[in-house]
Tab-separated table of C-alpha atoms in Angstrom:
chain	number	residue	atom	x	y	z
F	17	MET	CA	17.577	-13.262	6.093
F	18	ASN	CA	13.975	-14.377	6.026
F	19	ALA	CA	11.949	-14.414	2.832
F	20	PRO	CA	10.490	-11.004	1.889
F	21	PRO	CA	6.911	-10.303	2.975
F	22	GLN	CA	4.065	-10.644	0.510
F	23	TYR	CA	4.179	-7.807	-1.999
F	24	ARG	CA	1.243	-5.569	-2.707
F	25	PRO	CA	0.732	-3.887	-6.095
F	26	ALA	CA	2.630	-0.619	-6.171
F	27	ARG	CA	0.676	2.536	-6.867
F	28	GLU	CA	2.391	5.492	-8.409
F	29	THR	CA	2.219	8.577	-6.220
F	30	PRO	CA	3.193	12.129	-7.063
F	31	PRO	CA	6.621	13.285	-5.885
F	32	PRO	CA	6.805	15.428	-2.743
F	33	GLY	CA	5.872	19.052	-3.263
F	34	ARG	CA	8.631	21.475	-4.064
F	35	THR	CA	7.643	23.601	-1.073
F	36	ALA	CA	8.756	20.962	1.433
F	37	SER	CA	11.406	22.344	3.746
F	38	ALA	CA	14.951	21.066	3.831
F	39	THR	CA	14.358	20.078	7.450
F	40	GLY	CA	11.333	18.019	6.440
F	41	ARG	CA	13.320	16.239	3.755
F	42	THR	CA	16.107	15.502	6.205
F	43	ASP	CA	13.647	14.129	8.734
F	44	ARG	CA	12.030	11.905	6.115
F	45	ASP	CA	15.371	10.522	4.993
F	46	ALA	CA	16.397	9.896	8.593
F	47	ALA	CA	13.184	7.901	9.045
F	48	LEU	CA	13.867	5.949	5.855
F	49	ARG	CA	17.437	5.238	6.938
F	50	ALA	CA	16.125	3.879	10.219
F	51	LEU	CA	13.734	1.613	8.340
F	52	VAL	CA	16.496	0.384	6.029
F	53	ALA	CA	18.643	-0.465	9.060
F	54	LEU	CA	15.792	-2.561	10.466
F	55	VAL	CA	15.152	-4.203	7.106
F	56	ALA	CA	18.837	-5.164	6.974
F	57	GLN	CA	18.156	-7.144	10.161
F	58	GLY	CA	15.237	-8.972	8.550
F	59	ASP	CA	12.447	-6.876	10.102
F	60	GLU	CA	9.407	-7.543	7.895
F	61	ALA	CA	7.263	-4.897	9.588
F	62	ALA	CA	9.924	-2.296	8.798
F	63	PHE	CA	10.031	-3.476	5.199
F	64	ASP	CA	6.264	-3.147	5.010
F	65	ARG	CA	6.550	0.520	6.016
F	66	LEU	CA	9.495	1.078	3.664
F	67	TYR	CA	7.473	-0.487	0.858
F	68	ASP	CA	4.580	1.901	1.484
F	69	ARG	CA	6.921	4.899	1.215
F	70	LEU	CA	9.042	3.862	-1.758
F	71	ALA	CA	6.890	1.670	-4.014
F	72	GLY	CA	5.057	4.628	-5.554
F	73	PRO	CA	8.145	6.646	-6.552
F	74	VAL	CA	9.873	3.479	-7.778
F	75	LEU	CA	6.877	2.647	-9.970
F	76	GLY	CA	6.887	6.205	-11.290
F	77	VAL	CA	10.507	5.940	-12.467
F	78	ALA	CA	9.908	2.537	-14.056
F	79	GLY	CA	6.809	3.835	-15.810
F	80	ARG	CA	8.588	6.830	-17.305
F	81	VAL	CA	11.278	4.572	-18.807
F	82	LEU	CA	9.169	1.611	-19.928
F	83	ARG	CA	5.835	3.243	-20.857
F	84	ASP	CA	4.138	-0.077	-20.178
F	85	PRO	CA	2.031	-0.533	-16.996
F	86	SER	CA	2.534	-4.289	-16.758
F	87	GLN	CA	6.299	-4.203	-17.209
F	88	SER	CA	6.577	-1.179	-14.937
F	89	GLU	CA	4.779	-3.079	-12.188
F	90	GLU	CA	7.098	-6.056	-12.640
F	91	VAL	CA	10.197	-3.878	-12.454
F	92	ALA	CA	8.870	-2.072	-9.371
F	93	GLN	CA	8.417	-5.400	-7.594
F	94	GLU	CA	11.914	-6.487	-8.642
F	95	VAL	CA	13.338	-3.271	-7.218
F	96	MET	CA	11.538	-3.686	-3.904
F	97	LEU	CA	12.845	-7.243	-3.687
F	98	GLU	CA	16.354	-5.944	-4.341
F	99	LEU	CA	15.922	-3.354	-1.576
F	100	TRP	CA	14.918	-6.142	0.802
F	101	ARG	CA	17.945	-8.220	-0.133
F	102	SER	CA	20.506	-5.425	-0.283
F	103	ALA	CA	19.410	-3.222	2.633
F	104	GLY	CA	22.588	-4.146	4.495
F	105	ARG	CA	24.686	-2.660	1.687
F	106	TYR	CA	23.065	0.782	1.758
F	107	ARG	CA	25.583	3.541	2.536
F	108	PRO	CA	24.116	6.917	3.644
F	109	GLU	CA	27.233	8.801	2.547
F	110	ARG	CA	26.463	7.883	-1.066
F	111	GLY	CA	23.000	9.455	-1.101
F	112	THR	CA	19.549	9.407	0.416
F	113	VAL	CA	17.458	6.264	0.671
F	114	LEU	CA	15.057	7.648	-1.938
F	115	SER	CA	17.842	8.389	-4.451
F	116	TRP	CA	19.292	4.913	-3.808
F	117	ALA	CA	15.940	3.269	-4.542
F	118	LEU	CA	15.245	5.389	-7.618
F	119	THR	CA	18.716	4.737	-9.022
F	120	ILE	CA	18.094	1.003	-8.752
F	121	ALA	CA	14.675	1.462	-10.368
F	122	HIS	CA	16.111	3.399	-13.292
F	123	ARG	CA	18.871	0.843	-13.828
F	124	ARG	CA	16.413	-2.056	-13.749
F	125	ALA	CA	14.056	-0.337	-16.186
F	126	VAL	CA	16.864	0.478	-18.625
F	127	ASP	CA	18.081	-3.125	-18.407
F	128	ARG	CA	14.557	-4.280	-19.293
F	129	VAL	CA	14.508	-2.000	-22.356
F	130	ARG	CA	17.938	-3.198	-23.477
F	131	ALA	CA	16.951	-6.841	-23.030
F	132	ALA	CA	13.831	-6.317	-25.142
F	133	GLN	CA	15.854	-4.616	-27.891
F	134	ALA	CA	18.457	-7.397	-27.820
F	135	ALA	CA	15.724	-10.012	-28.216
F	136	TYR	CA	14.268	-8.071	-31.148
F	137	ASP	CA	17.689	-7.849	-32.789
F	138	ARG	CA	18.260	-11.598	-32.324
F	139	ASP	CA	14.923	-12.351	-33.973
F	140	TRP	CA	15.854	-10.226	-36.974
F	141	LEU	CA	19.240	-11.897	-37.304
F	142	ASP	CA	17.619	-15.331	-37.111
F	143	ALA	CA	15.250	-14.281	-39.867
F	144	VAL	CA	18.177	-13.213	-42.039
F	145	ARG	CA	20.011	-16.495	-41.471
F	146	SER	CA	16.925	-18.560	-42.188
F	147	TYR	CA	16.333	-16.588	-45.397
F	148	ALA	CA	19.882	-16.752	-46.721
F	149	PRO	CA	19.528	-16.799	-50.529
F	150	VAL	CA	17.551	-19.984	-51.168
F	151	PHE	CA	17.683	-20.129	-54.925
F	152	ASP	CA	14.972	-22.753	-55.316
F	153	GLU	CA	12.455	-20.505	-53.528
F	154	VAL	CA	13.448	-17.552	-55.667
F	155	ALA	CA	13.064	-19.678	-58.769
F	156	GLU	CA	9.457	-20.519	-57.905
F	157	GLN	CA	8.579	-16.841	-58.188
F	158	VAL	CA	9.773	-16.590	-61.772
F	159	GLU	CA	9.553	-20.113	-63.136
F	160	LEU	CA	6.987	-19.030	-65.749
F	161	ARG	CA	9.768	-17.187	-67.566
F	162	PHE	CA	13.025	-18.882	-66.574
F	163	ASP	CA	14.192	-22.314	-65.577
F	164	GLN	CA	15.729	-22.760	-62.149
F	165	GLU	CA	19.266	-22.950	-63.390
F	166	ARG	CA	18.948	-19.600	-65.168
F	167	VAL	CA	17.581	-17.974	-61.986
F	168	ARG	CA	20.547	-19.268	-60.045
F	169	GLN	CA	22.883	-17.871	-62.656
F	170	LEU	CA	21.212	-14.465	-62.597
F	171	LEU	CA	21.382	-14.143	-58.823
F	172	ALA	CA	24.867	-15.601	-58.668
F	173	SER	CA	26.025	-12.912	-61.080
F	174	LEU	CA	25.371	-10.253	-58.427
F	175	THR	CA	27.775	-9.331	-55.684
F	176	LYS	CA	27.103	-10.847	-52.272
F	177	GLY	CA	25.925	-7.493	-50.951
F	178	GLN	CA	23.573	-6.949	-53.880
F	179	ARG	CA	22.162	-10.473	-53.589
F	180	GLU	CA	21.556	-10.183	-49.828
F	181	SER	CA	19.936	-6.781	-50.132
F	182	LEU	CA	17.649	-7.753	-53.004
F	183	THR	CA	16.626	-11.031	-51.363
F	184	LEU	CA	15.706	-9.263	-48.114
F	185	ALA	CA	13.896	-6.472	-49.930
F	186	TYR	CA	11.879	-8.407	-52.492
F	187	TYR	CA	11.499	-11.836	-50.933
F	188	GLY	CA	11.884	-11.029	-47.241
F	189	GLY	CA	9.613	-7.977	-47.241
F	190	CYS	CA	12.162	-5.777	-45.437
F	191	THR	CA	12.436	-2.033	-45.834
F	192	GLN	CA	15.774	-0.539	-46.803
F	193	ALA	CA	16.227	0.788	-43.259
F	194	GLN	CA	15.610	-2.684	-41.823
F	195	ILE	CA	18.087	-4.210	-44.265
F	196	ALA	CA	20.706	-1.675	-43.202
F	197	ALA	CA	20.149	-2.559	-39.541
F	198	LEU	CA	20.184	-6.302	-40.161
F	199	LEU	CA	23.365	-6.280	-42.225
F	200	GLY	CA	25.107	-3.579	-40.200
F	201	THR	CA	25.527	-1.532	-43.362
F	202	PRO	CA	24.933	2.205	-43.945
F	203	LEU	CA	21.514	2.959	-45.437
F	204	GLY	CA	23.085	4.699	-48.426
F	205	THR	CA	25.135	1.606	-49.220
F	206	VAL	CA	22.035	-0.599	-49.101
F	207	LYS	CA	20.206	1.727	-51.485
F	208	THR	CA	23.148	1.649	-53.880
F	209	ARG	CA	23.382	-2.149	-53.773
F	210	ILE	CA	19.679	-2.558	-54.521
F	211	ARG	CA	19.783	-0.029	-57.350
F	212	ASP	CA	22.920	-1.504	-58.933
F	213	GLY	CA	21.629	-5.048	-58.499
F	214	LEU	CA	18.365	-4.219	-60.229
F	215	ILE	CA	20.196	-2.514	-63.079
F	216	ARG	CA	22.431	-5.550	-63.506
F	217	LEU	CA	19.475	-7.951	-63.541
F	218	ARG	CA	17.558	-5.716	-65.953
F	219	ASP	CA	20.493	-5.598	-68.336
F	220	GLN	CA	20.838	-9.390	-68.289
F	221	LEU	CA	17.109	-9.920	-68.763
F	222	ALA	CA	17.132	-7.550	-71.707
F	223	VAL	CA	19.390	-9.903	-73.648
F	224	GLU	CA	17.343	-13.033	-72.882
F	225	PRO	CA	16.316	-14.812	-76.142
């Protein structure tokens, strides 16, 4: 199949009015099916007409999922490219051309959201790994009162969960909810670890000479 024709920016258009007759809808879908059949043969003029009819609704679906004009436009163009490439696989018995296009648009938009969330989660995990209890850095914060070896001993006296939670909270600047998400631990457990860790540190500091 030839390369797709030059894309034009999609413009969101309102959906057809609810008063449209069933006959009108059937006629429109028949016209779209005819265009898809031509597109499957590499007809660029047919794709141009199909683009004019579907780009607006496709952009509308992408916009409602993504809430970002730039990303919505990108997804709409990706969908139209997919329609160009997959026109030969369209099956009328599975739904109208419009529902086929909008289903692809919704799937693409959801994939974009999931990819963005996955990237965000990876960044947080990288931050946790890079801030794994570095005792020398912690010691710098309290060296006016304790030597480095004593700081190591104090932190080492905590459980692993307490140490991770306190390090992320007080030296990583994370909220308790963020700590729970990063460590895959219930929020209540994180709160308990922080509270118990602080109590344990306080008790040990209280007996310092």
